[in-house]
Amino acid sequence: MSRSRTYRRAWLLVIGVALAQPAACSRPNAEPRCRAVPATVLMAESVPSAGMVPCVASLPDGWAVEAFSADDGAGTFTLVHEDGAQLRVVLRDTCVPAEDPFDAETQYEGVEQRVDGGEDREVRWTSTFTGGCVVETLTVPHAPAEGDALEIHEAIGFLPRGELGPV
């Protein structure tokens, strides 16, 4: 076999492996789904006292998981919509009163909405349970319709810690 053929095959192998990596990895730790996947387990480990763990039950059309982190004391994930909306979900052991509380302009089913001086609007949900608290903050570039805000809120589920096995 010629030297150039050997190099060509080696380069094709390197390129093939490099191209296959993103598909094979597809960020499995960044998807806190409502089952015992690595990201959900990491969320549970970040707040050991939490009896429930927030997770993505289903993603409505146009939404994707953008970021995930789990540190001692807090777990966070962020979902983004193709229109620029963003939902940030934070798990902590307790809820600390917001430094800048909402002046609720409208409320429906425990949801508060406010205008942040600029174009963005926020909707916030707070859920408390044994040993934990979850704050979901939806930021949208336009006033959210009640149905749209509730659709992404309902996409977030809670998995009982016991369903994750020993954590």
Coordinates of C-alpha atoms in Angstrom, one line a residue:
M1 CA 0.0 0.0 0.0
S2 CA 1.4 3.4 -0.9
R3 CA 2.3 6.0 1.7
S4 CA -0.2 8.6 0.3
R5 CA -3.0 6.0 0.5
T6 CA -2.2 5.3 4.1
Y7 CA -2.2 9.0 5.0
R8 CA -5.5 9.5 3.1
R9 CA -7.1 6.6 5.1
A10 CA -5.8 7.9 8.4
W11 CA -7.2 11.4 7.6
L12 CA -10.5 10.0 6.6
L13 CA -10.7 8.1 9.9
V14 CA -9.8 11.2 11.9
I15 CA -12.4 13.3 10.1
G16 CA -15.0 10.5 10.5
V17 CA -14.4 10.3 14.2
A18 CA -14.4 14.1 14.6
L19 CA -17.7 14.3 12.7
A20 CA -19.3 11.5 14.7
Q21 CA -18.4 13.1 18.1
P22 CA -21.1 15.8 18.3
A23 CA -23.8 13.3 17.2
A24 CA -22.6 10.7 19.7
C25 CA -22.3 13.2 22.6
S26 CA -25.5 15.3 22.0
R27 CA -25.1 16.8 25.4
P28 CA -26.7 14.0 27.5
N29 CA -25.8 15.7 30.8
A30 CA -27.6 18.9 29.7
E31 CA -31.1 17.5 29.4
P32 CA -32.8 17.2 32.8
R33 CA -35.7 15.0 31.6
C34 CA -38.2 13.6 34.0
R35 CA -36.5 10.3 34.4
A36 CA -33.2 9.1 35.9
V37 CA -30.8 10.6 33.4
P38 CA -27.4 12.1 34.4
A39 CA -28.7 15.8 34.4
T40 CA -31.7 15.0 36.6
V41 CA -29.5 13.0 39.0
L42 CA -27.0 15.9 39.2
M43 CA -29.9 18.3 39.9
A44 CA -31.0 16.0 42.8
E45 CA -27.4 15.8 44.1
S46 CA -27.0 19.6 44.0
V47 CA -29.8 20.0 46.6
P48 CA -29.7 16.9 48.7
S49 CA -32.6 18.0 50.9
A50 CA -35.1 18.5 48.0
G51 CA -37.9 16.0 48.0
M52 CA -38.7 16.9 44.4
V53 CA -36.5 17.6 41.4
P54 CA -37.5 19.9 38.5
C55 CA -37.2 18.4 35.1
V56 CA -38.4 18.8 31.5
A57 CA -41.5 16.7 31.0
S58 CA -41.9 17.7 27.4
L59 CA -40.7 20.5 25.2
P60 CA -43.3 22.5 23.2
D61 CA -42.6 23.2 19.6
G62 CA -39.8 25.8 19.1
W63 CA -38.2 25.3 22.6
A64 CA -34.8 23.7 23.3
V65 CA -32.6 23.2 26.3
E66 CA -29.8 25.8 26.2
A67 CA -27.9 25.5 29.4
F68 CA -27.6 23.3 32.5
S69 CA -25.5 23.5 35.7
A70 CA -25.5 21.8 39.1
D71 CA -23.4 23.1 42.0
D72 CA -23.5 22.5 45.7
G73 CA -26.7 24.2 46.8
A74 CA -28.3 25.0 43.4
G75 CA -29.2 23.4 40.1
T76 CA -30.3 25.4 37.1
F77 CA -31.4 24.8 33.6
T78 CA -32.5 27.2 30.9
L79 CA -34.8 26.6 28.0
V80 CA -35.0 29.0 25.0
H81 CA -37.6 29.6 22.3
E82 CA -36.8 30.4 18.7
D83 CA -38.6 33.8 19.2
G84 CA -36.1 34.8 21.9
A85 CA -38.1 33.8 25.0
Q86 CA -36.2 32.2 27.8
L87 CA -37.3 30.0 30.8
R88 CA -34.8 29.7 33.6
V89 CA -35.5 27.0 36.3
V90 CA -33.6 27.2 39.6
L91 CA -33.7 24.6 42.3
R92 CA -32.5 25.6 45.8
D93 CA -33.1 24.3 49.3
T94 CA -35.1 27.4 50.3
C95 CA -36.6 30.4 48.5
V96 CA -35.1 33.7 49.4
P97 CA -37.4 36.7 49.0
A98 CA -36.5 38.5 45.8
E99 CA -34.6 41.8 46.2
D100 CA -36.8 43.3 43.5
P101 CA -40.2 41.7 44.1
F102 CA -42.8 41.8 41.3
D103 CA -45.4 44.5 41.2
A104 CA -48.0 42.2 39.8
E105 CA -49.8 43.9 36.9
T106 CA -51.8 40.8 36.1
Q107 CA -52.1 37.5 37.9
Y108 CA -53.5 34.2 36.8
E109 CA -53.1 30.9 38.7
G110 CA -50.4 32.2 40.9
V111 CA -48.4 33.7 38.1
E112 CA -47.0 37.2 38.3
Q113 CA -46.2 39.3 35.3
R114 CA -44.2 42.6 35.1
V115 CA -42.7 44.9 32.6
D116 CA -38.9 45.4 33.2
G117 CA -38.6 48.9 32.0
G118 CA -37.6 47.8 28.5
E119 CA -39.2 45.6 26.0
D120 CA -38.9 42.3 28.0
R121 CA -41.6 40.9 30.2
E122 CA -41.2 38.4 33.0
V123 CA -43.5 35.8 34.4
R124 CA -42.4 34.0 37.6
W125 CA -43.6 30.8 39.3
T126 CA -42.4 29.6 42.7
S127 CA -43.0 26.1 43.9
T128 CA -42.0 25.0 47.4
F129 CA -41.9 21.4 48.8
T130 CA -40.1 19.4 51.5
G131 CA -36.5 20.5 51.5
G132 CA -36.6 22.6 48.4
C133 CA -37.9 25.4 46.3
V134 CA -38.0 26.0 42.5
V135 CA -38.3 29.4 40.9
E136 CA -39.2 29.4 37.2
T137 CA -38.6 32.8 35.4
L138 CA -40.0 33.2 31.9
T139 CA -38.5 36.2 30.1
V140 CA -40.2 37.1 26.8
P141 CA -39.6 39.9 24.3
H142 CA -43.3 40.7 24.2
A143 CA -46.3 40.5 26.5
P144 CA -46.9 36.7 26.9
A145 CA -50.3 35.4 26.2
E146 CA -51.7 33.5 29.2
G147 CA -51.9 30.2 27.2
D148 CA -48.3 30.6 25.9
A149 CA -46.9 31.2 29.4
L150 CA -48.8 28.3 30.9
E151 CA -47.7 26.0 28.1
I152 CA -44.0 26.4 28.9
H153 CA -44.7 26.3 32.6
E154 CA -46.6 23.0 32.2
A155 CA -43.6 21.6 30.3
I156 CA -41.7 21.6 33.6
G157 CA -42.3 18.6 35.7
F158 CA -41.3 17.4 39.2
L159 CA -39.8 14.0 39.8
P160 CA -39.9 12.6 43.3
R161 CA -36.4 12.0 44.6
G162 CA -37.3 8.4 45.3
E163 CA -37.8 7.7 41.6
L164 CA -34.1 8.5 40.9
G165 CA -32.9 5.6 43.0
P166 CA -30.1 6.1 45.5
V167 CA -28.7 9.6 45.0

